[in-house]
Amino acid sequence: MTAEIIDGKGFADGLTARVATQVAALKARDGITPGLAVVLVGADPASQVYVRIKSKQATGAGMVTHDHKLPATASKADVLTLVDRLNRDEKVDGILVQFPLPAQIDMREVIERIDPGKDVDGFHPMNAGLLRTGGTGLVPCTPLGCLMLLRHFHKDLAGAEAVVLGRSTIVGRPMAALLLGADCTVTIAHSKTRDLPAVIRRADIVVAAVGRPEMVRGAWIKPGATVIDVGINRVPATEPGKTKLVGDVCFAEAVETAGRITPVPGGVGPMTVACLLQNTLSAACRRRGLTVPGAS
Ligand code: GUN
């Protein structure tokens, strides 16, 4: 059996189009245009690509973007001062500081400085706490995108055995909270987990988010399982001097066993960006006590 390939790009395009329609309706109904501030510190090549895509997609959906680039030598005070200014700026509804940051800047301090109502990454402890306690906050984009794919493609989540591989605050932990909220039986596996293949073999749903190229092998996957691959790893290609992107799952092997699987690229990545737009729209409305127009 060969798995269904989950078209994350197509699904994300649909979500982006719905957000764009709602942005237009918000403009017409309330005269508000959601604003997204995107902050890049330094010149990490992958981060430059990501922030360009995020800004372009936000503009394409009818939002206003405020791009801020600081040099790699920027101090912690420089970044915190900018965050304070964006917190006060009425035109800014969402603040995204791209990670990783240069070593001299503490990521936690930056996250905690962002107004939780504008924290479209959903990383602030207030939003993390709301997610754990079943409240309504802003949810981290990548796990939110994975949950949307699972609801659509796996369908019946209640009672499903879900294994999240990786315990990062950006993906693994919020992903586990979302799956628990969707009534899955959730296991978080990590680098100290004993007999990882056996743990993964139990799973109806596998979400791999460890950042280790093709670590999860096809023989670990339960036949028919849904595999969501969050990894984006750049590795040498077969042609000399070239590189390619691979996930945390060995796709060529897993596609033979899984029921459905996300590809890399074109799976989870586009959903992350679409969910950022969704979060920015939600933040623009919630900050003003408005409902999202047309939301079901
Ligand atoms: N770096 C890698 N993933 C992310 C993300 O989702 N948000 C931000 N701000 N930085 C990242």
mmCIF file of N, CA and C and ligand atoms in Angstrom, residues 47 50 54 96-100 121 123 141-142 170 272, ligand 1:
data_model
loop_
_atom_site.group_PDB
_atom_site.id
_atom_site.type_symbol
_atom_site.label_atom_id
_atom_site.label_comp_id
_atom_site.label_asym_id
_atom_site.label_seq_id
_atom_site.Cartn_x
_atom_site.Cartn_y
_atom_site.Cartn_z
ATOM 1 N N SER A 47 16.429 32.271 7.742
ATOM 2 C CA SER A 47 15.499 33.232 8.356
ATOM 3 C C SER A 47 15.121 34.326 7.367
ATOM 4 N N TYR A 50 12.447 32.926 5.230
ATOM 5 C CA TYR A 50 11.175 32.774 5.947
ATOM 6 C C TYR A 50 10.474 34.120 6.131
ATOM 7 N N LYS A 54 6.805 35.300 4.753
ATOM 8 C CA LYS A 54 5.742 35.707 5.691
ATOM 9 C C LYS A 54 5.201 37.086 5.317
ATOM 10 N N LEU A 96 6.001 39.524 15.044
ATOM 11 C CA LEU A 96 6.726 38.279 14.863
ATOM 12 C C LEU A 96 8.219 38.592 14.865
ATOM 13 N N VAL A 97 8.923 38.072 15.855
ATOM 14 C CA VAL A 97 10.381 38.192 15.891
ATOM 15 C C VAL A 97 10.926 36.847 15.427
ATOM 16 N N GLN A 98 11.608 36.832 14.296
ATOM 17 C CA GLN A 98 12.068 35.556 13.731
ATOM 18 C C GLN A 98 13.199 34.977 14.584
ATOM 19 N N PHE A 99 13.110 33.685 14.861
ATOM 20 C CA PHE A 99 14.164 32.972 15.599
ATOM 21 C C PHE A 99 14.936 32.080 14.642
ATOM 22 N N PRO A 100 16.159 31.721 14.874
ATOM 23 C CA PRO A 100 16.938 32.032 16.079
ATOM 24 C C PRO A 100 17.453 33.471 16.083
ATOM 25 N N ASP A 121 2.925 34.522 17.190
ATOM 26 C CA ASP A 121 3.645 33.245 17.245
ATOM 27 C C ASP A 121 3.086 32.349 18.350
ATOM 28 N N PHE A 123 3.974 32.268 21.468
ATOM 29 C CA PHE A 123 5.058 31.761 22.319
ATOM 30 C C PHE A 123 5.060 32.357 23.720
ATOM 31 N N CYS A 141 1.899 28.725 15.373
ATOM 32 C CA CYS A 141 1.436 28.509 13.995
ATOM 33 C C CYS A 141 1.683 27.091 13.479
ATOM 34 N N THR A 142 2.871 26.536 13.738
ATOM 35 C CA THR A 142 3.173 25.220 13.148
ATOM 36 C C THR A 142 2.278 24.134 13.739
ATOM 37 N N ILE A 170 8.281 25.483 20.706
ATOM 38 C CA ILE A 170 7.699 26.013 19.465
ATOM 39 C C ILE A 170 6.755 25.004 18.826
ATOM 40 N N THR A 272 2.244 26.679 8.208
ATOM 41 C CA THR A 272 2.758 27.582 9.236
ATOM 42 C C THR A 272 2.501 29.035 8.832
HETATM 43 N N1 GUN B 1 11.933 30.048 13.641
HETATM 44 C C1 GUN B 1 11.561 28.793 13.286
HETATM 45 N N2 GUN B 1 10.226 28.643 13.381
HETATM 46 C C2 GUN B 1 9.736 29.835 13.810
HETATM 47 C C3 GUN B 1 8.422 30.295 14.080
HETATM 48 O O1 GUN B 1 7.418 29.591 13.973
HETATM 49 N N3 GUN B 1 8.353 31.590 14.489
HETATM 50 C C4 GUN B 1 9.449 32.388 14.628
HETATM 51 N N4 GUN B 1 9.248 33.633 15.050
HETATM 52 N N5 GUN B 1 10.669 31.977 14.394
HETATM 53 C C5 GUN B 1 10.814 30.706 13.972
#
